Coordinates of N, CA, C and O in Angstrom, one line a residue:
X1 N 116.9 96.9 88.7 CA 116.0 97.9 89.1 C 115.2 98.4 87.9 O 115.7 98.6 86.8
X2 N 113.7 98.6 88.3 CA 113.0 99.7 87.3 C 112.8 100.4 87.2 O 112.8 101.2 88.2
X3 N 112.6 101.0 85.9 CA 112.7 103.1 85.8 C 111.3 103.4 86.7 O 111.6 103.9 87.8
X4 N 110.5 103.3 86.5 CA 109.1 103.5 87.0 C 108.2 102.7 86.5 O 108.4 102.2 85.4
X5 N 107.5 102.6 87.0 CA 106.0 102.0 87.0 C 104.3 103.0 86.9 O 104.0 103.7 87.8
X6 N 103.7 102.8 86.2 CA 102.7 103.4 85.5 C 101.6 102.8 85.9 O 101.6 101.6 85.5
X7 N 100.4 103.5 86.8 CA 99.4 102.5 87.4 C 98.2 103.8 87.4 O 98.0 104.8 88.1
X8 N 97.5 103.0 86.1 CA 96.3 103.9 85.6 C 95.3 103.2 85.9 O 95.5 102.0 85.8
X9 N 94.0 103.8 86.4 CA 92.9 103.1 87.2 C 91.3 103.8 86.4 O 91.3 105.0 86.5
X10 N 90.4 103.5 86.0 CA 89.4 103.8 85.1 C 88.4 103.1 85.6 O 88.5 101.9 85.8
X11 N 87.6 103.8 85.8 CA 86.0 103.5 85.4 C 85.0 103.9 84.8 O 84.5 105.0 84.7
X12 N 84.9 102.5 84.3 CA 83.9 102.7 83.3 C 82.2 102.9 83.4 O 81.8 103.2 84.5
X13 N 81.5 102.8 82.7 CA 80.4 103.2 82.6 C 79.6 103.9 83.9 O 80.1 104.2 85.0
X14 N 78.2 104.0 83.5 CA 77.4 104.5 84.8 C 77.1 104.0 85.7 O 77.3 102.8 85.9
X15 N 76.3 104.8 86.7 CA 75.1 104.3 87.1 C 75.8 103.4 88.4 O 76.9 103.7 88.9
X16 N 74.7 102.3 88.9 CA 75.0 101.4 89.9 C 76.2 100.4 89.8 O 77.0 99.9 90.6
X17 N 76.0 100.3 88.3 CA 77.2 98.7 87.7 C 77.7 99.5 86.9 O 77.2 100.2 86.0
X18 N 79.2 99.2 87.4 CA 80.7 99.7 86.9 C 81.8 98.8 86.5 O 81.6 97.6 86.5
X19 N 82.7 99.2 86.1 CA 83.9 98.5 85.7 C 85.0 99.2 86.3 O 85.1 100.5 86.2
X20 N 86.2 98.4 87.1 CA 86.9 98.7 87.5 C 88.5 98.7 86.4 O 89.1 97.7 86.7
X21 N 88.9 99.2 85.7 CA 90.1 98.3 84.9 C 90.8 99.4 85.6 O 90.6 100.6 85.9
X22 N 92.0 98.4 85.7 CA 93.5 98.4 85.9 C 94.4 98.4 85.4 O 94.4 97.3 84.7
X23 N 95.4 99.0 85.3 CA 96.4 99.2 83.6 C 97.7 99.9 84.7 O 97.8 100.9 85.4
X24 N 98.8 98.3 84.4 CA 99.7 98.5 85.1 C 101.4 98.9 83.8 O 101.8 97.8 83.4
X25 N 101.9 99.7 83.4 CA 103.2 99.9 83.3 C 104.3 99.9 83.6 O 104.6 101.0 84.1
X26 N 105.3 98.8 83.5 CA 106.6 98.8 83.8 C 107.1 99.4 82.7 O 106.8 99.3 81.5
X27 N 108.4 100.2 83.4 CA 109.5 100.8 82.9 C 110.4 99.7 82.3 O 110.2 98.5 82.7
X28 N 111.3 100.1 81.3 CA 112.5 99.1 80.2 C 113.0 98.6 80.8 O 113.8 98.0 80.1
X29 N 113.4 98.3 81.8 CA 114.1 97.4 82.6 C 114.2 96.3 83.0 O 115.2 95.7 83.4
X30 N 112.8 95.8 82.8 CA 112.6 94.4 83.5 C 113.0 93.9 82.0 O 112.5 94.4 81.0
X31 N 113.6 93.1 82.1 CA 114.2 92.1 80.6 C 113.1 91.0 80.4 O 112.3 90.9 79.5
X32 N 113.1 90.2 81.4 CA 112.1 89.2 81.1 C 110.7 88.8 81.6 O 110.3 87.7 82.1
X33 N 109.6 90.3 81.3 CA 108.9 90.7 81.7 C 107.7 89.4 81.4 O 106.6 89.4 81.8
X34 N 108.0 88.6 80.8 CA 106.7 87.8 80.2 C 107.1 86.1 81.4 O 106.6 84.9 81.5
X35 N 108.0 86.8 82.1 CA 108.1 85.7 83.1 C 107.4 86.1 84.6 O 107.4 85.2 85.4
X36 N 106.9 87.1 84.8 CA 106.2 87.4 86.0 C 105.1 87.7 85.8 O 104.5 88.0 84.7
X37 N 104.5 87.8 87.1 CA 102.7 87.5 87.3 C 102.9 88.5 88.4 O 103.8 88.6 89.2
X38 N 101.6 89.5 88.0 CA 101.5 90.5 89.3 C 100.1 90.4 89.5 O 99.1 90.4 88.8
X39 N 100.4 90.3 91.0 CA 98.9 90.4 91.6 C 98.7 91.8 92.5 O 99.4 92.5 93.1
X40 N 96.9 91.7 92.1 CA 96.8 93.4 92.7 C 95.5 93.4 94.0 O 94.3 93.1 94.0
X41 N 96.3 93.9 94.8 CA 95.4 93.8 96.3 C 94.8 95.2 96.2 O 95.5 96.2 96.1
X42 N 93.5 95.3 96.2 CA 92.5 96.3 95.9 C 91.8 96.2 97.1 O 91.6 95.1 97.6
X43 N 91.3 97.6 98.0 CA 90.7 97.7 98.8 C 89.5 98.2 98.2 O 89.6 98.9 97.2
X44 N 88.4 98.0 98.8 CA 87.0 98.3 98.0 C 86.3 99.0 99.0 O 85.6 98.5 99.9
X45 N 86.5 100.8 98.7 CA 85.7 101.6 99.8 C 84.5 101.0 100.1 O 83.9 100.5 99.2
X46 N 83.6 100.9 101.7 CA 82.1 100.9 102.3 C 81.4 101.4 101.0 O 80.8 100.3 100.7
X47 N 81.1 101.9 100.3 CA 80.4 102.5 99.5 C 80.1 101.9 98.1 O 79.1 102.2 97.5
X48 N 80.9 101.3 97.8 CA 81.0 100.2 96.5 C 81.2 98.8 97.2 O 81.7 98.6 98.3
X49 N 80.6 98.0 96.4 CA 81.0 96.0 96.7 C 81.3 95.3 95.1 O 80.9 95.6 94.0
X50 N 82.2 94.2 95.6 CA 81.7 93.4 94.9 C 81.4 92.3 94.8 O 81.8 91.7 95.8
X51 N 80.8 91.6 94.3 CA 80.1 90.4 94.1 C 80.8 88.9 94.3 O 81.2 88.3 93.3
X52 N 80.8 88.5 95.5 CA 81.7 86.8 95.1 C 81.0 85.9 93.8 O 81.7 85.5 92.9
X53 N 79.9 85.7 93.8 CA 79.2 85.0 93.1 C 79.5 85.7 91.5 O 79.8 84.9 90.6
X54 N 79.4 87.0 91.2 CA 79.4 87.3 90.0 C 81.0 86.9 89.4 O 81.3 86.6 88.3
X55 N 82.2 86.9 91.1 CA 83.6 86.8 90.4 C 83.6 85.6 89.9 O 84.0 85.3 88.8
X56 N 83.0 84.7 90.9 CA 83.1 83.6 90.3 C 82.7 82.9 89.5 O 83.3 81.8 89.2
X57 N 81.6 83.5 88.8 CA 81.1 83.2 87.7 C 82.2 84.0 86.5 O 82.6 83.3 85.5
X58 N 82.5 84.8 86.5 CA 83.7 85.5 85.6 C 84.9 84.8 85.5 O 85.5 84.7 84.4
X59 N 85.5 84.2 86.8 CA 86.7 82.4 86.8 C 85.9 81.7 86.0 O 86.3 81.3 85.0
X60 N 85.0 81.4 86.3 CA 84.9 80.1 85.5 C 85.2 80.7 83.8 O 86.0 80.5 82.9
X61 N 84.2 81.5 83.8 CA 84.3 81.7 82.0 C 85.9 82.5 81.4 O 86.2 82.9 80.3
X62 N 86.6 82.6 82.4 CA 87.9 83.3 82.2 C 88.1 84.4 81.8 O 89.2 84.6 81.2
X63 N 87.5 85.3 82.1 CA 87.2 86.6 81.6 C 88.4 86.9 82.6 O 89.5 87.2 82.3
X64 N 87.8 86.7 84.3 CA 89.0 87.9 85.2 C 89.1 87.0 86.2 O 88.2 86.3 86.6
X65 N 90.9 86.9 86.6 CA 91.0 86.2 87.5 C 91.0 86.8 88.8 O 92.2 87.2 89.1
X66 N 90.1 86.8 89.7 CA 89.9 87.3 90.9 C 89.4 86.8 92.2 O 88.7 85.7 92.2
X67 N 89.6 87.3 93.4 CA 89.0 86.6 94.5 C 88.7 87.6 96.0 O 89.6 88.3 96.4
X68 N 87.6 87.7 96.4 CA 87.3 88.1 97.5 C 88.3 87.7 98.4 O 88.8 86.5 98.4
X69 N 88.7 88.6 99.3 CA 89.5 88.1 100.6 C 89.0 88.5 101.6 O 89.2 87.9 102.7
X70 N 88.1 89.6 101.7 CA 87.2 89.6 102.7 C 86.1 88.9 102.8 O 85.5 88.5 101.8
X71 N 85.7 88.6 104.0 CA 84.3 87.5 104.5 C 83.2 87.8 105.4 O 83.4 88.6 106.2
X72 N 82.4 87.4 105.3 CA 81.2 87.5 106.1 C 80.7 89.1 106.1 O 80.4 90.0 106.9
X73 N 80.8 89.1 104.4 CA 79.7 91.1 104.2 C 78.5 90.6 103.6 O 78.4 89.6 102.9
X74 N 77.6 91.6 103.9 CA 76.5 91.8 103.4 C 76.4 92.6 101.6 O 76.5 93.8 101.5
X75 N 76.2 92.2 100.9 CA 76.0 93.0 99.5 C 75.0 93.6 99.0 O 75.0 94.0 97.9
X76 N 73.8 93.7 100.0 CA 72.8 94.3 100.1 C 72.5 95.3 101.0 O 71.5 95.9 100.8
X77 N 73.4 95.4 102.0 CA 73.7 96.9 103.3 C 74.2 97.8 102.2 O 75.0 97.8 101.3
X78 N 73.3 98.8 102.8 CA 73.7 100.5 102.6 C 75.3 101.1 102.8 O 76.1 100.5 103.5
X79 N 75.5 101.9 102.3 CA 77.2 102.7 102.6 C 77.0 102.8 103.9 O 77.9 102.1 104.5
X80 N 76.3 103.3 104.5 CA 76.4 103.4 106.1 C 76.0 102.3 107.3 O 75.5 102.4 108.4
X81 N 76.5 101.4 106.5 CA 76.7 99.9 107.4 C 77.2 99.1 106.8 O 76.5 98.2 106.4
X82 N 78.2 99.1 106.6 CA 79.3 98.5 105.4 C 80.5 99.0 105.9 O 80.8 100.1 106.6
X83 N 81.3 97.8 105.4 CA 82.7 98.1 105.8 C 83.6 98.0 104.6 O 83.1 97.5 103.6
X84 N 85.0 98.4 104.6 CA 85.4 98.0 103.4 C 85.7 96.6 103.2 O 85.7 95.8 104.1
X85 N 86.1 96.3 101.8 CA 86.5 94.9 101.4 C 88.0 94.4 100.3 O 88.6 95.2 99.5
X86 N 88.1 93.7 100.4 CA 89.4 93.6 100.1 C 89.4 92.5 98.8 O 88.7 91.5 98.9
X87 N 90.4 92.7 97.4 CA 89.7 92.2 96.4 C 91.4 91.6 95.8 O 92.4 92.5 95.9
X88 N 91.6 90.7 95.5 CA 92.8 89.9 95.2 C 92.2 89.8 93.6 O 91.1 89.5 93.3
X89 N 93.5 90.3 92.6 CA 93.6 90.4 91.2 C 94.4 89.8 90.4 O 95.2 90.6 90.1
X90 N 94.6 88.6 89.9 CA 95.9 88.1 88.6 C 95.7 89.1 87.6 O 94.6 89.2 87.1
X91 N 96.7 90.1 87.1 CA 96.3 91.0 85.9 C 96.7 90.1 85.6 O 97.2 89.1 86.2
X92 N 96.2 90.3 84.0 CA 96.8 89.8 82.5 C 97.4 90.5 81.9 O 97.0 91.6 81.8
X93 N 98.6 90.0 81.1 CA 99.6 90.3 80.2 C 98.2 91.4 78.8 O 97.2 91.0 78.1
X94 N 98.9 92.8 78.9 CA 97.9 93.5 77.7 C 98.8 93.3 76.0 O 99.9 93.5 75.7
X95 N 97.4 92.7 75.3 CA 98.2 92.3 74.0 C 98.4 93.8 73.0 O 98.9 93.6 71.9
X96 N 98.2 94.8 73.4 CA 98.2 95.7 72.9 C 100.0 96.3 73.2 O 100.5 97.0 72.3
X97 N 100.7 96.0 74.4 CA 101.4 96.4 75.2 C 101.9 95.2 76.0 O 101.4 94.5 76.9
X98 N 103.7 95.4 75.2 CA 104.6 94.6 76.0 C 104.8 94.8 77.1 O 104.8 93.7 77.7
X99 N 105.1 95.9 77.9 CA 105.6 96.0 79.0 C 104.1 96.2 79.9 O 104.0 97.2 80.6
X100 N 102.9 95.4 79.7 CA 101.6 96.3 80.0 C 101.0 95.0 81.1 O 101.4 93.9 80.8
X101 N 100.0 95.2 82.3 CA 99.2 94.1 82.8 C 98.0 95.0 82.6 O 98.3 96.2 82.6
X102 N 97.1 94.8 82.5 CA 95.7 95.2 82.9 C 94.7 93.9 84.0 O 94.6 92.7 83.6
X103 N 94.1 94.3 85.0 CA 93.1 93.7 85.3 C 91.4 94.6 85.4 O 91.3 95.7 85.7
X104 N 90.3 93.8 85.1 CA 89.3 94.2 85.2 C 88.3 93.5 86.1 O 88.2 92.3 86.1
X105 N 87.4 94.6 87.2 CA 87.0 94.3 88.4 C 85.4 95.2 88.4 O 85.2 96.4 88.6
X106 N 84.1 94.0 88.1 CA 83.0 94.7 88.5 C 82.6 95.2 89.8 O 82.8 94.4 90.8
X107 N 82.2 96.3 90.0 CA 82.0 96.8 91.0 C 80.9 97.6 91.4 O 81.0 98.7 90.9
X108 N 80.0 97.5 92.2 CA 78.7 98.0 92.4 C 78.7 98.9 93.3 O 79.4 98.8 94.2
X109 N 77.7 100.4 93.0 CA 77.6 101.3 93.9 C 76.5 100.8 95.3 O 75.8 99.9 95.2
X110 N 76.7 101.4 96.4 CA 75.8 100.8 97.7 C 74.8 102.1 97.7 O 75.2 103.1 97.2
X111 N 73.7 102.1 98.0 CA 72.8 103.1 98.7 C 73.3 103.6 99.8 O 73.6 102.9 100.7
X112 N 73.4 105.3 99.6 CA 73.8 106.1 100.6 C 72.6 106.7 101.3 O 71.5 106.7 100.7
X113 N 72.8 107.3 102.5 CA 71.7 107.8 103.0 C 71.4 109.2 101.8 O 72.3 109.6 101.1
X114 N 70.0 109.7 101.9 CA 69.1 110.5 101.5 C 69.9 111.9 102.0 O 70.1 111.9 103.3
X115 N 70.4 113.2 101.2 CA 70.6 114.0 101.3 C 69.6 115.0 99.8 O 69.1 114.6 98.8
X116 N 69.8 116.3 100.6 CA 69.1 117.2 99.8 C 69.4 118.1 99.0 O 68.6 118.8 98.4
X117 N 70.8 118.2 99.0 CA 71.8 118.7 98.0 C 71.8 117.8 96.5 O 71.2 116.8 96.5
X118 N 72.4 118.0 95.6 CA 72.4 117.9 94.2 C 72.2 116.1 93.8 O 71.9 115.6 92.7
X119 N 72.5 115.4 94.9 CA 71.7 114.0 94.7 C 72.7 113.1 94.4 O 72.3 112.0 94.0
X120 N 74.2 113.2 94.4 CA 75.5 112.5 93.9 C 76.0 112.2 95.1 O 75.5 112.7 96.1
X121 N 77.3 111.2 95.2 CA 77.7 110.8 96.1 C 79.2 110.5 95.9 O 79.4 109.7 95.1
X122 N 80.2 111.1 96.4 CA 81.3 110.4 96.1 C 82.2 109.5 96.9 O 82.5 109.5 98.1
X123 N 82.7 108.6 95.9 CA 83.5 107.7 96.7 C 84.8 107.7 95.9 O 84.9 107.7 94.7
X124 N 85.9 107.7 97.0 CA 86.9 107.3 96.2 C 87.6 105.5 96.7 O 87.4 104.6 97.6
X125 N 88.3 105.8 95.8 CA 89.2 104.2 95.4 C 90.1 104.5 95.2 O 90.5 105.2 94.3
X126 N 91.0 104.0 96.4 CA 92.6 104.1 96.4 C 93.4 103.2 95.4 O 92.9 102.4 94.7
X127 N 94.8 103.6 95.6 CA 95.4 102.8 94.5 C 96.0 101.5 95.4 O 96.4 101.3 96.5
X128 N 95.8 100.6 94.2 CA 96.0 99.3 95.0 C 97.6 98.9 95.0 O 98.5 99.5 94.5
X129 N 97.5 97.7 95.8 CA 99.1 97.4 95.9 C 99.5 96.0 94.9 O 98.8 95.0 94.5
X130 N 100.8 96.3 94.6 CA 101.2 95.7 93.2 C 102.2 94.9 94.1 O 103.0 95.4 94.8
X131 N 102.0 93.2 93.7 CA 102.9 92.6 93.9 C 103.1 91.3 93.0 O 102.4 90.4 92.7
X132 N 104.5 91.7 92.7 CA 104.7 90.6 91.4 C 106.3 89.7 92.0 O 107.3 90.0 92.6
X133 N 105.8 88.1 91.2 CA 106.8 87.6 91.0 C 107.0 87.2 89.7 O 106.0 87.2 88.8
X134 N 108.3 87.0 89.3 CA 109.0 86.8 88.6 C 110.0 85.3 88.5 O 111.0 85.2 89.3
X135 N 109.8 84.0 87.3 CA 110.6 83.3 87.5 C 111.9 83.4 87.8 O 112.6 82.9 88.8
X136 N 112.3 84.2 86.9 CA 113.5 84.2 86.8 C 114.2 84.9 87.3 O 115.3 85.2 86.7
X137 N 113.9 85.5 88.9 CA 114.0 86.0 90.0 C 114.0 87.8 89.8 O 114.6 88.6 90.5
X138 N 113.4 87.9 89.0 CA 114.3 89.6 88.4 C 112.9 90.4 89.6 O 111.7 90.4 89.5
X139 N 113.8 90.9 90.6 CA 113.6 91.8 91.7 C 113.1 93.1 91.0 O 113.2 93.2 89.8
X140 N 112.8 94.0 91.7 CA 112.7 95.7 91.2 C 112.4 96.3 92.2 O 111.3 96.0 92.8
X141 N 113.1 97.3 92.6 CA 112.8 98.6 93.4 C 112.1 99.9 92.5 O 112.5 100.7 91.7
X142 N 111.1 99.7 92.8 CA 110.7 100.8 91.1 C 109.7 102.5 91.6 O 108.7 102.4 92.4
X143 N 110.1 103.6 91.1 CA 109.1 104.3 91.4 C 107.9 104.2 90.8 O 107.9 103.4 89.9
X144 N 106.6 104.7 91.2 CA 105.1 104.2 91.1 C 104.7 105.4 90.9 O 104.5 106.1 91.9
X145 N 104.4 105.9 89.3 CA 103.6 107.4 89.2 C 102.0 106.7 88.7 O 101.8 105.8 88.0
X146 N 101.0 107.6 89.6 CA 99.7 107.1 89.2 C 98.9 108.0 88.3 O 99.1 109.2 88.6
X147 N 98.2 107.9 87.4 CA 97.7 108.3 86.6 C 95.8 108.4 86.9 O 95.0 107.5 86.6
X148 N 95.3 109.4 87.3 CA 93.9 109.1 87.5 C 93.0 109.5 86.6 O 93.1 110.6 86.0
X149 N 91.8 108.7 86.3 CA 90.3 109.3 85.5 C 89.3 109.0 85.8 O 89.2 108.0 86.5
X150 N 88.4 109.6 85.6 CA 86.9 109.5 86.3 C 86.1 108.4 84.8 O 84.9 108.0 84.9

């Protein structure tokens, strides 16, 4: 078993084009933590997309390993004809940090309809789901404290 788990979520810069990074912490427990791969299932509110073509261009050059799992959207529809989408993640082992995964995920704001109040829009982004294997079979029932920033 793990003490807890640490799942900090950031975005970065302004505007239309963003960065999604992901910063996953396990607790001292897992012993042979450089034997497992966690993958992170991200739901991507109507209001934000991301790009298959740009992920894929990002695999190739190995920057982030990722993949659309949703099909047949539009990335040019408005927030208000959009649905959500669903975004499959390999973190990577952080070299800064033994017990650490980080993944990073571009992500584009959608045009919302025209209101007349202060001109902002908010969307949120849930926390995604963490699932990891491990060679060497090491299981964990672990608590999940989340950490948030704008």
């Amino acid at each position: 078993m793990c003490s807890e788990i640490i799942l900090r979520q950031e975005v970065l810069k302004d505007g239309f084009h963003r960065d999604l990074l992901i910063k996953v912490k396990f607790g001292e427990s897992i012993e042979d933590l450089h034997t497992c791969r966690l993958l992170i299932k991200q739901d991507i509110p109507a209001g934000l997309y991301v790009d298959p073509y740009e992920l894929a261009s990002l695999r190739e050059r190995n920057i982030t390993e990722a993949v659309m799992v949703s099909e047949n959207f539009d990335i040019e529809a408005p927030n208000y004809l959009s649905k959500e989408s669903e975004v499959l993640i390999y973190a990577r082992r952080d070299s800064q940090c033994i017990d650490c995964f980080q993944a990073f995920l571009p992500v584009h704001c959608r045009y919302h309809r025209p209101h007349s109040e202060d001109g902002e829009a908010s969307i949120v982004v849930n926390n995604p789901d963490l699932l990891m294997f491990c060679d060497q079979g090491e299981g964990c029932k672990c608590f999940l404290r989340v950490e948030t920033s704008e």
